[in-house]
Amino acid sequence: MWANGSSLGPCFRPMNITLEERRLIASPWFAASFCLVGLASNLLALSVLRGSRPSGMSPRSSFLTFLCGLVLTDFAGLLITGAIVVSQHVVLFDWQAVDPGCHLCHFMGVIMVFFGLSPLLLGATMASERFLGITRPFSRPAAASPRRAWVTVALVWAAALALGLLPVLGLGHYTVQYPSSWCFLTLGAEPGDVAFGLLFALLGGLSVGLSFLLNTVSVATLCHVYHGQEAAQQRPRDSEVEMMAQLLGIMVVASICWMPLLVFIAQTVLRSPPAMSPTGQLARATERQLLIYLRVATWNQILDPWVYILFRRAVLRRLHPRLSTRARSLSLQPQLSRRPTRH
């Protein structure tokens, strides 16, 4: 590790930045407004979810359980990380004086990884659940219980937390990042930093890729059934189309927000010569790029709840009234087919 003073922990790298520069970059009003908008959006989504939960067990109840876990994850991520970042922007405290043992930095690093990976893993889990429900309806229970869905959400959270704890246990390091207001994984050339950076980037990228693949197959299957010659009873219900629309929106938002950061991390840790000097310094351009990509990624926590709010059947029918007409005509077909013919 780099030299940072005998009394300081391993999370401090040399970073030449003045207090005036920090004031220009770290706006407390922007950070506070960003967090408040995100928290309000997720609270609104939770209230809508609470009012739309179906009674009994159905594929939709399982899907809404996963969606509730995603919204809770985004809400908690904004609340916890926002509290640290906003307080730092307001006070502009010296991280070395406040946290010489790196306990706060390690905590923030863990929750940054946890709340970053959890939505991506949950998105892949939701895509897998819908893929099985649409393409293999008889290979799974007809109605997965919400309790089983919550167990799956808990397992996803446990996996993301286990990954976030790896640097604390010795694989890689969490360090204070430019402009000394947050902590994240280190883009260094040490084997542990490279391994953890690649693990984070690859796991996140694979989650997005798996979601894309499974959602594509699910949508193709729905389109085939919807436009095919099958009996009207086999046509997809409104809820199936609604769930896939919401899942596609979540996937698109995650791809746009997270893929730039994941690709940047992988490229930086694999760069030759290394992006980080032996003394622990990164080029200012690299530090600014990391900050920009991180800010783009945090928009995922604000946009996720709006995907659910806007992609509901009631909203989609207002935007496209033909969907409602088509749905009513499809629902009448089974009734017409059962009417006795007169001779």
mmCIF file of C-alpha atoms in Angstrom:
data_model
loop_
_atom_site.group_PDB
_atom_site.id
_atom_site.type_symbol
_atom_site.label_atom_id
_atom_site.label_comp_id
_atom_site.label_asym_id
_atom_site.label_seq_id
_atom_site.Cartn_x
_atom_site.Cartn_y
_atom_site.Cartn_z
ATOM 1 C CA MET A 1 0.000 0.000 0.000
ATOM 2 C CA TRP A 2 0.945 3.634 -0.374
ATOM 3 C CA ALA A 3 2.384 5.772 2.403
ATOM 4 C CA ASN A 4 -0.288 7.875 4.117
ATOM 5 C CA GLY A 5 0.951 8.418 7.609
ATOM 6 C CA SER A 6 1.486 5.850 10.341
ATOM 7 C CA SER A 7 -1.691 6.757 12.252
ATOM 8 C CA LEU A 8 -4.052 6.589 9.269
ATOM 9 C CA GLY A 9 -5.918 3.607 7.909
ATOM 10 C CA PRO A 10 -5.442 2.066 4.452
ATOM 11 C CA CYS A 11 -8.347 3.924 2.838
ATOM 12 C CA PHE A 12 -6.507 7.194 2.219
ATOM 13 C CA ARG A 13 -4.746 7.889 -1.077
ATOM 14 C CA PRO A 14 -2.830 11.003 -2.035
ATOM 15 C CA MET A 15 -5.365 13.435 -3.489
ATOM 16 C CA ASN A 16 -4.390 16.986 -4.330
ATOM 17 C CA ILE A 17 -7.611 18.944 -3.953
ATOM 18 C CA THR A 18 -8.211 22.224 -2.180
ATOM 19 C CA LEU A 19 -11.168 23.187 -0.018
ATOM 20 C CA GLU A 20 -12.316 25.663 -2.681
ATOM 21 C CA GLU A 21 -12.351 22.939 -5.309
ATOM 22 C CA ARG A 22 -14.416 20.722 -3.034
ATOM 23 C CA ARG A 23 -16.926 23.548 -2.530
ATOM 24 C CA LEU A 24 -17.287 23.990 -6.292
ATOM 25 C CA ILE A 25 -17.800 20.262 -6.941
ATOM 26 C CA ALA A 26 -19.762 19.182 -3.864
ATOM 27 C CA SER A 27 -23.047 21.122 -3.887
ATOM 28 C CA PRO A 28 -25.090 20.327 -0.772
ATOM 29 C CA TRP A 29 -28.276 21.683 -2.385
ATOM 30 C CA PHE A 30 -27.968 19.452 -5.440
ATOM 31 C CA ALA A 31 -27.167 16.369 -3.353
ATOM 32 C CA ALA A 32 -30.030 17.042 -0.915
ATOM 33 C CA SER A 33 -32.533 17.715 -3.735
ATOM 34 C CA PHE A 34 -31.417 14.576 -5.573
ATOM 35 C CA CYS A 35 -31.938 12.425 -2.473
ATOM 36 C CA LEU A 36 -35.297 13.972 -1.611
ATOM 37 C CA VAL A 37 -36.649 13.439 -5.130
ATOM 38 C CA GLY A 38 -35.440 9.833 -5.071
ATOM 39 C CA LEU A 39 -36.886 9.104 -1.634
ATOM 40 C CA ALA A 40 -40.239 10.662 -2.568
ATOM 41 C CA SER A 41 -40.353 8.675 -5.824
ATOM 42 C CA ASN A 42 -39.721 5.384 -4.048
ATOM 43 C CA LEU A 43 -42.263 6.171 -1.320
ATOM 44 C CA LEU A 44 -44.844 6.913 -4.013
ATOM 45 C CA ALA A 45 -44.049 3.612 -5.738
ATOM 46 C CA LEU A 46 -44.380 1.737 -2.428
ATOM 47 C CA SER A 47 -47.792 3.293 -1.793
ATOM 48 C CA VAL A 48 -48.965 2.342 -5.295
ATOM 49 C CA LEU A 49 -47.613 -1.186 -4.823
ATOM 50 C CA ARG A 50 -49.442 -1.532 -1.533
ATOM 51 C CA GLY A 51 -52.728 -0.628 -3.167
ATOM 52 C CA SER A 52 -52.319 -2.949 -6.147
ATOM 53 C CA ARG A 53 -51.360 -6.227 -4.496
ATOM 54 C CA PRO A 54 -53.663 -9.018 -5.714
ATOM 55 C CA SER A 55 -55.383 -11.306 -3.257
ATOM 56 C CA GLY A 56 -54.198 -14.907 -2.990
ATOM 57 C CA MET A 57 -51.258 -16.456 -4.800
ATOM 58 C CA SER A 58 -50.580 -15.711 -8.465
ATOM 59 C CA PRO A 59 -47.608 -15.020 -10.744
ATOM 60 C CA ARG A 60 -48.409 -11.321 -10.408
ATOM 61 C CA SER A 61 -48.216 -11.434 -6.595
ATOM 62 C CA SER A 62 -44.766 -13.026 -6.846
ATOM 63 C CA PHE A 63 -43.650 -10.403 -9.372
ATOM 64 C CA LEU A 64 -44.930 -7.564 -7.181
ATOM 65 C CA THR A 65 -43.007 -9.015 -4.239
ATOM 66 C CA PHE A 66 -39.782 -8.845 -6.246
ATOM 67 C CA LEU A 67 -40.693 -5.334 -7.349
ATOM 68 C CA CYS A 68 -41.330 -4.308 -3.748
ATOM 69 C CA GLY A 69 -37.899 -5.660 -2.799
ATOM 70 C CA LEU A 70 -36.348 -3.605 -5.610
ATOM 71 C CA VAL A 71 -38.085 -0.390 -4.514
ATOM 72 C CA LEU A 72 -37.126 -0.988 -0.862
ATOM 73 C CA THR A 73 -33.513 -1.505 -1.938
ATOM 74 C CA ASP A 74 -33.471 1.745 -3.904
ATOM 75 C CA PHE A 75 -35.111 3.642 -1.039
ATOM 76 C CA ALA A 76 -32.681 2.342 1.591
ATOM 77 C CA GLY A 77 -29.710 2.986 -0.704
ATOM 78 C CA LEU A 78 -30.670 6.625 -1.224
ATOM 79 C CA LEU A 79 -31.416 7.115 2.463
ATOM 80 C CA ILE A 80 -28.165 5.671 3.838
ATOM 81 C CA THR A 81 -25.662 6.822 1.217
ATOM 82 C CA GLY A 82 -27.431 10.160 0.864
ATOM 83 C CA ALA A 83 -27.153 10.840 4.595
ATOM 84 C CA ILE A 84 -23.371 10.414 4.439
ATOM 85 C CA VAL A 85 -22.814 12.337 1.210
ATOM 86 C CA VAL A 86 -25.131 15.246 2.019
ATOM 87 C CA SER A 87 -23.640 15.703 5.497
ATOM 88 C CA GLN A 88 -20.156 15.653 3.987
ATOM 89 C CA HIS A 89 -21.144 18.246 1.382
ATOM 90 C CA VAL A 90 -22.675 20.503 4.018
ATOM 91 C CA VAL A 91 -19.861 20.301 6.566
ATOM 92 C CA LEU A 92 -16.957 19.515 4.188
ATOM 93 C CA PHE A 93 -15.307 17.606 7.022
ATOM 94 C CA ASP A 94 -11.759 16.322 6.734
ATOM 95 C CA TRP A 95 -12.201 12.572 6.249
ATOM 96 C CA GLN A 96 -8.774 11.814 7.738
ATOM 97 C CA ALA A 97 -9.634 13.708 10.931
ATOM 98 C CA VAL A 98 -13.139 12.280 11.296
ATOM 99 C CA ASP A 99 -12.391 8.684 10.307
ATOM 100 C CA PRO A 100 -8.677 7.928 10.758
ATOM 101 C CA GLY A 101 -9.373 4.224 11.234
ATOM 102 C CA CYS A 102 -11.388 3.999 7.972
ATOM 103 C CA HIS A 103 -14.455 2.506 9.688
ATOM 104 C CA LEU A 104 -16.889 4.940 8.042
ATOM 105 C CA CYS A 105 -15.136 4.534 4.694
ATOM 106 C CA HIS A 106 -15.369 0.747 4.872
ATOM 107 C CA PHE A 107 -19.041 0.975 5.810
ATOM 108 C CA MET A 108 -19.776 3.278 2.892
ATOM 109 C CA GLY A 109 -17.813 1.083 0.499
ATOM 110 C CA VAL A 110 -19.808 -1.971 1.554
ATOM 111 C CA ILE A 111 -23.178 -0.263 1.138
ATOM 112 C CA MET A 112 -22.154 1.273 -2.197
ATOM 113 C CA VAL A 113 -21.393 -2.175 -3.582
ATOM 114 C CA PHE A 114 -24.443 -3.709 -1.900
ATOM 115 C CA PHE A 115 -26.934 -1.118 -3.138
ATOM 116 C CA GLY A 116 -25.271 -1.090 -6.542
ATOM 117 C CA LEU A 117 -25.389 -4.819 -7.203
ATOM 118 C CA SER A 118 -28.696 -5.632 -5.501
ATOM 119 C CA PRO A 119 -30.924 -3.919 -8.122
ATOM 120 C CA LEU A 120 -28.998 -5.586 -10.957
ATOM 121 C CA LEU A 121 -29.256 -9.020 -9.340
ATOM 122 C CA LEU A 122 -32.939 -8.486 -8.556
ATOM 123 C CA GLY A 123 -33.549 -7.478 -12.165
ATOM 124 C CA ALA A 124 -31.949 -10.720 -13.347
ATOM 125 C CA THR A 125 -33.994 -12.689 -10.795
ATOM 126 C CA MET A 126 -37.231 -11.078 -11.958
ATOM 127 C CA ALA A 127 -36.318 -11.787 -15.588
ATOM 128 C CA SER A 128 -35.672 -15.450 -14.709
ATOM 129 C CA GLU A 129 -38.999 -15.734 -12.879
ATOM 130 C CA ARG A 130 -40.949 -14.263 -15.820
ATOM 131 C CA PHE A 131 -38.995 -16.385 -18.325
ATOM 132 C CA LEU A 132 -40.014 -19.575 -16.502
ATOM 133 C CA GLY A 133 -43.570 -18.360 -16.015
ATOM 134 C CA ILE A 134 -44.028 -17.603 -19.717
ATOM 135 C CA THR A 135 -41.979 -20.272 -21.495
ATOM 136 C CA ARG A 136 -42.127 -23.121 -18.955
ATOM 137 C CA PRO A 137 -45.421 -22.636 -17.092
ATOM 138 C CA PHE A 138 -45.646 -26.314 -16.089
ATOM 139 C CA SER A 139 -42.056 -26.666 -14.836
ATOM 140 C CA ARG A 140 -42.669 -24.455 -11.796
ATOM 141 C CA PRO A 141 -45.408 -24.122 -9.165
ATOM 142 C CA ALA A 142 -48.549 -22.639 -10.635
ATOM 143 C CA ALA A 143 -48.581 -19.920 -8.003
ATOM 144 C CA ALA A 144 -45.361 -19.085 -6.270
ATOM 145 C CA SER A 145 -46.094 -17.757 -2.802
ATOM 146 C CA PRO A 146 -45.035 -14.230 -1.821
ATOM 147 C CA ARG A 147 -43.160 -15.809 1.083
ATOM 148 C CA ARG A 148 -40.996 -17.806 -1.317
ATOM 149 C CA ALA A 149 -40.400 -14.649 -3.339
ATOM 150 C CA TRP A 150 -39.285 -12.789 -0.200
ATOM 151 C CA VAL A 151 -36.870 -15.632 0.587
ATOM 152 C CA THR A 152 -35.402 -15.211 -2.904
ATOM 153 C CA VAL A 153 -35.069 -11.452 -2.368
ATOM 154 C CA ALA A 154 -33.289 -12.109 0.949
ATOM 155 C CA LEU A 155 -30.865 -14.489 -0.790
ATOM 156 C CA VAL A 156 -30.088 -11.822 -3.391
ATOM 157 C CA TRP A 157 -29.432 -9.297 -0.623
ATOM 158 C CA ALA A 158 -27.185 -11.795 1.175
ATOM 159 C CA ALA A 159 -25.166 -12.447 -1.996
ATOM 160 C CA ALA A 160 -24.690 -8.715 -2.645
ATOM 161 C CA LEU A 161 -23.681 -8.128 0.995
ATOM 162 C CA ALA A 162 -21.198 -11.015 0.903
ATOM 163 C CA LEU A 163 -19.549 -9.497 -2.165
ATOM 164 C CA GLY A 164 -19.453 -6.061 -0.551
ATOM 165 C CA LEU A 165 -17.658 -7.482 2.501
ATOM 166 C CA LEU A 166 -14.801 -9.000 0.471
ATOM 167 C CA PRO A 167 -12.538 -5.893 0.653
ATOM 168 C CA VAL A 168 -13.068 -5.733 4.412
ATOM 169 C CA LEU A 169 -11.944 -9.371 4.553
ATOM 170 C CA GLY A 170 -8.833 -8.731 2.454
ATOM 171 C CA LEU A 171 -9.754 -8.927 -1.251
ATOM 172 C CA GLY A 172 -9.214 -5.410 -2.557
ATOM 173 C CA HIS A 173 -9.575 -2.106 -0.722
ATOM 174 C CA TYR A 174 -12.135 0.612 -0.192
ATOM 175 C CA THR A 175 -10.625 4.080 -0.491
ATOM 176 C CA VAL A 176 -11.814 7.686 -0.285
ATOM 177 C CA GLN A 177 -12.656 8.931 -3.774
ATOM 178 C CA TYR A 178 -12.522 12.327 -5.464
ATOM 179 C CA PRO A 179 -13.561 14.876 -4.237
ATOM 180 C CA SER A 180 -13.079 13.274 -0.782
ATOM 181 C CA SER A 181 -16.834 12.847 -0.235
ATOM 182 C CA TRP A 182 -17.428 9.116 -0.797
ATOM 183 C CA CYS A 183 -15.740 5.718 -0.668
ATOM 184 C CA PHE A 184 -15.659 2.979 -3.260
ATOM 185 C CA LEU A 185 -13.507 0.156 -4.588
ATOM 186 C CA THR A 186 -9.935 1.021 -5.589
ATOM 187 C CA LEU A 187 -8.996 1.193 -9.269
ATOM 188 C CA GLY A 188 -5.453 0.089 -8.520
ATOM 189 C CA ALA A 189 -3.052 -2.422 -10.044
ATOM 190 C CA GLU A 190 -2.651 -4.655 -6.976
ATOM 191 C CA PRO A 191 -3.972 -8.192 -7.603
ATOM 192 C CA GLY A 192 -6.683 -7.874 -4.955
ATOM 193 C CA ASP A 193 -7.952 -4.561 -6.348
ATOM 194 C CA VAL A 194 -7.951 -5.905 -9.905
ATOM 195 C CA ALA A 195 -9.754 -9.109 -8.877
ATOM 196 C CA PHE A 196 -12.436 -7.301 -6.890
ATOM 197 C CA GLY A 197 -12.941 -4.639 -9.545
ATOM 198 C CA LEU A 198 -13.375 -7.279 -12.240
ATOM 199 C CA LEU A 199 -15.665 -9.346 -10.009
ATOM 200 C CA PHE A 200 -17.913 -6.351 -9.391
ATOM 201 C CA ALA A 201 -17.959 -5.300 -13.056
ATOM 202 C CA LEU A 202 -18.463 -8.803 -14.450
ATOM 203 C CA LEU A 203 -21.202 -9.748 -11.992
ATOM 204 C CA GLY A 204 -23.077 -6.535 -12.716
ATOM 205 C CA GLY A 205 -22.577 -6.887 -16.462
ATOM 206 C CA LEU A 206 -23.648 -10.536 -16.472
ATOM 207 C CA SER A 207 -26.802 -9.623 -14.544
ATOM 208 C CA VAL A 208 -27.709 -7.011 -17.170
ATOM 209 C CA GLY A 209 -26.827 -9.400 -20.002
ATOM 210 C CA LEU A 210 -28.869 -12.235 -18.522
ATOM 211 C CA SER A 211 -31.841 -9.900 -18.061
ATOM 212 C CA PHE A 212 -31.567 -8.815 -21.694
ATOM 213 C CA LEU A 213 -31.428 -12.401 -22.983
ATOM 214 C CA LEU A 214 -34.299 -13.755 -20.861
ATOM 215 C CA ASN A 215 -36.514 -10.734 -21.427
ATOM 216 C CA THR A 216 -35.972 -10.947 -25.182
ATOM 217 C CA VAL A 217 -37.073 -14.592 -25.229
ATOM 218 C CA SER A 218 -40.054 -13.826 -22.969
ATOM 219 C CA VAL A 219 -41.221 -10.943 -25.157
ATOM 220 C CA ALA A 220 -40.803 -13.036 -28.320
ATOM 221 C CA THR A 221 -42.884 -15.807 -26.729
ATOM 222 C CA LEU A 222 -45.619 -13.372 -25.702
ATOM 223 C CA CYS A 223 -45.713 -11.860 -29.190
ATOM 224 C CA HIS A 224 -45.946 -15.323 -30.732
ATOM 225 C CA VAL A 225 -48.878 -16.257 -28.501
ATOM 226 C CA TYR A 226 -50.558 -12.871 -28.897
ATOM 227 C CA HIS A 227 -50.450 -12.890 -32.705
ATOM 228 C CA GLY A 228 -50.549 -16.640 -33.277
ATOM 229 C CA GLN A 229 -53.409 -18.954 -34.128
ATOM 230 C CA GLU A 230 -53.770 -20.437 -30.645
ATOM 231 C CA ALA A 231 -57.076 -20.522 -28.884
ATOM 232 C CA ALA A 232 -58.250 -17.335 -27.238
ATOM 233 C CA GLN A 233 -57.893 -18.947 -23.802
ATOM 234 C CA GLN A 234 -54.134 -19.205 -24.380
ATOM 235 C CA ARG A 235 -53.652 -15.551 -25.239
ATOM 236 C CA PRO A 236 -51.633 -13.557 -22.689
ATOM 237 C CA ARG A 237 -53.575 -11.713 -20.063
ATOM 238 C CA ASP A 238 -53.185 -7.990 -19.510
ATOM 239 C CA SER A 239 -51.133 -8.680 -16.394
ATOM 240 C CA GLU A 240 -48.535 -10.656 -18.381
ATOM 241 C CA VAL A 241 -48.057 -7.792 -20.826
ATOM 242 C CA GLU A 242 -47.953 -5.267 -17.989
ATOM 243 C CA MET A 243 -45.287 -7.209 -16.069
ATOM 244 C CA MET A 244 -43.113 -7.568 -19.168
ATOM 245 C CA ALA A 245 -43.431 -3.843 -19.961
ATOM 246 C CA GLN A 246 -42.304 -2.983 -16.442
ATOM 247 C CA LEU A 247 -39.475 -5.510 -16.564
ATOM 248 C CA LEU A 248 -38.244 -4.174 -19.906
ATOM 249 C CA GLY A 249 -38.287 -0.646 -18.487
ATOM 250 C CA ILE A 250 -36.269 -1.727 -15.457
ATOM 251 C CA MET A 251 -33.750 -3.475 -17.720
ATOM 252 C CA VAL A 252 -33.342 -0.452 -20.020
ATOM 253 C CA VAL A 253 -32.868 1.911 -17.064
ATOM 254 C CA ALA A 254 -30.300 -0.390 -15.440
ATOM 255 C CA SER A 255 -28.381 -0.773 -18.702
ATOM 256 C CA ILE A 256 -28.205 2.968 -19.382
ATOM 257 C CA CYS A 257 -27.321 3.893 -15.793
ATOM 258 C CA TRP A 258 -24.904 1.105 -14.826
ATOM 259 C CA MET A 259 -23.147 -0.209 -17.924
ATOM 260 C CA PRO A 260 -20.922 2.912 -18.398
ATOM 261 C CA LEU A 261 -19.603 2.579 -14.830
ATOM 262 C CA LEU A 262 -19.124 -1.195 -15.059
ATOM 263 C CA VAL A 263 -17.249 -0.946 -18.361
ATOM 264 C CA PHE A 264 -15.135 1.930 -17.026
ATOM 265 C CA ILE A 265 -14.131 -0.064 -13.923
ATOM 266 C CA ALA A 266 -13.106 -3.092 -15.993
ATOM 267 C CA GLN A 267 -11.138 -0.981 -18.475
ATOM 268 C CA THR A 268 -9.365 0.988 -15.742
ATOM 269 C CA VAL A 269 -8.199 -1.954 -13.616
ATOM 270 C CA LEU A 270 -6.951 -3.771 -16.746
ATOM 271 C CA ARG A 271 -5.191 -0.749 -18.211
ATOM 272 C CA SER A 272 -1.537 -1.084 -19.077
ATOM 273 C CA PRO A 273 0.375 0.813 -17.824
ATOM 274 C CA PRO A 274 -1.762 0.947 -14.658
ATOM 275 C CA ALA A 275 -4.061 3.926 -14.227
ATOM 276 C CA MET A 276 -2.990 4.298 -10.582
ATOM 277 C CA SER A 277 0.581 5.247 -9.750
ATOM 278 C CA PRO A 278 2.613 3.287 -7.158
ATOM 279 C CA THR A 279 1.911 6.129 -4.708
ATOM 280 C CA GLY A 280 -1.837 5.647 -5.062
ATOM 281 C CA GLN A 281 -2.647 8.631 -7.272
ATOM 282 C CA LEU A 282 -5.076 8.605 -10.183
ATOM 283 C CA ALA A 283 -5.060 11.103 -13.003
ATOM 284 C CA ARG A 284 -7.554 13.885 -12.360
ATOM 285 C CA ALA A 285 -9.367 13.025 -15.603
ATOM 286 C CA THR A 286 -9.829 9.418 -14.409
ATOM 287 C CA GLU A 287 -11.134 10.572 -11.032
ATOM 288 C CA ARG A 288 -13.634 12.897 -12.704
ATOM 289 C CA GLN A 289 -14.802 10.160 -15.050
ATOM 290 C CA LEU A 290 -15.414 7.833 -12.108
ATOM 291 C CA LEU A 291 -17.426 10.542 -10.341
ATOM 292 C CA ILE A 292 -19.538 11.241 -13.443
ATOM 293 C CA TYR A 293 -20.262 7.564 -14.090
ATOM 294 C CA LEU A 294 -21.160 7.058 -10.434
ATOM 295 C CA ARG A 295 -23.627 9.946 -10.561
ATOM 296 C CA VAL A 296 -25.206 8.479 -13.693
ATOM 297 C CA ALA A 297 -25.529 5.101 -11.942
ATOM 298 C CA THR A 298 -27.338 6.657 -8.970
ATOM 299 C CA TRP A 299 -30.126 7.815 -11.299
ATOM 300 C CA ASN A 300 -31.168 4.168 -11.411
ATOM 301 C CA GLN A 301 -32.533 4.499 -7.872
ATOM 302 C CA ILE A 302 -34.749 7.411 -8.923
ATOM 303 C CA LEU A 303 -35.949 6.023 -12.270
ATOM 304 C CA ASP A 304 -36.781 2.473 -11.082
ATOM 305 C CA PRO A 305 -39.930 3.471 -9.140
ATOM 306 C CA TRP A 306 -41.179 5.605 -12.039
ATOM 307 C CA VAL A 307 -40.929 2.611 -14.361
ATOM 308 C CA TYR A 308 -43.496 0.839 -12.214
ATOM 309 C CA ILE A 309 -45.641 3.941 -11.679
ATOM 310 C CA LEU A 310 -45.841 4.828 -15.386
ATOM 311 C CA PHE A 311 -45.945 1.318 -16.888
ATOM 312 C CA ARG A 312 -49.139 0.197 -15.148
ATOM 313 C CA ARG A 313 -52.169 -0.934 -17.133
ATOM 314 C CA ALA A 314 -54.227 2.106 -16.144
ATOM 315 C CA VAL A 315 -51.563 4.480 -17.457
ATOM 316 C CA LEU A 316 -50.810 2.448 -20.587
ATOM 317 C CA ARG A 317 -54.496 2.334 -21.518
ATOM 318 C CA ARG A 318 -54.761 6.094 -21.214
ATOM 319 C CA LEU A 319 -51.756 6.524 -23.485
ATOM 320 C CA HIS A 320 -52.902 3.828 -25.921
ATOM 321 C CA PRO A 321 -56.714 3.349 -25.777
ATOM 322 C CA ARG A 322 -56.561 0.586 -28.417
ATOM 323 C CA LEU A 323 -54.993 -1.704 -25.816
ATOM 324 C CA SER A 324 -58.150 -1.514 -23.727
ATOM 325 C CA THR A 325 -60.391 -2.193 -26.743
ATOM 326 C CA ARG A 326 -58.248 -5.130 -27.843
ATOM 327 C CA ALA A 327 -58.218 -6.565 -24.321
ATOM 328 C CA ARG A 328 -62.030 -6.430 -24.071
ATOM 329 C CA SER A 329 -62.464 -8.118 -27.430
ATOM 330 C CA LEU A 330 -60.085 -10.903 -26.427
ATOM 331 C CA SER A 331 -61.906 -11.437 -23.153
ATOM 332 C CA LEU A 332 -65.220 -11.861 -25.022
ATOM 333 C CA GLN A 333 -63.907 -14.516 -27.399
ATOM 334 C CA PRO A 334 -64.079 -17.446 -24.913
ATOM 335 C CA GLN A 335 -67.660 -16.493 -24.012
ATOM 336 C CA LEU A 336 -68.741 -16.367 -27.641
ATOM 337 C CA SER A 337 -67.106 -19.704 -28.381
ATOM 338 C CA ARG A 338 -69.068 -21.364 -25.555
ATOM 339 C CA ARG A 339 -72.506 -20.194 -26.764
ATOM 340 C CA PRO A 340 -74.653 -23.065 -28.146
ATOM 341 C CA THR A 341 -75.463 -22.920 -31.807
ATOM 342 C CA ARG A 342 -79.105 -22.894 -32.900
ATOM 343 C CA HIS A 343 -80.354 -25.373 -35.509
#
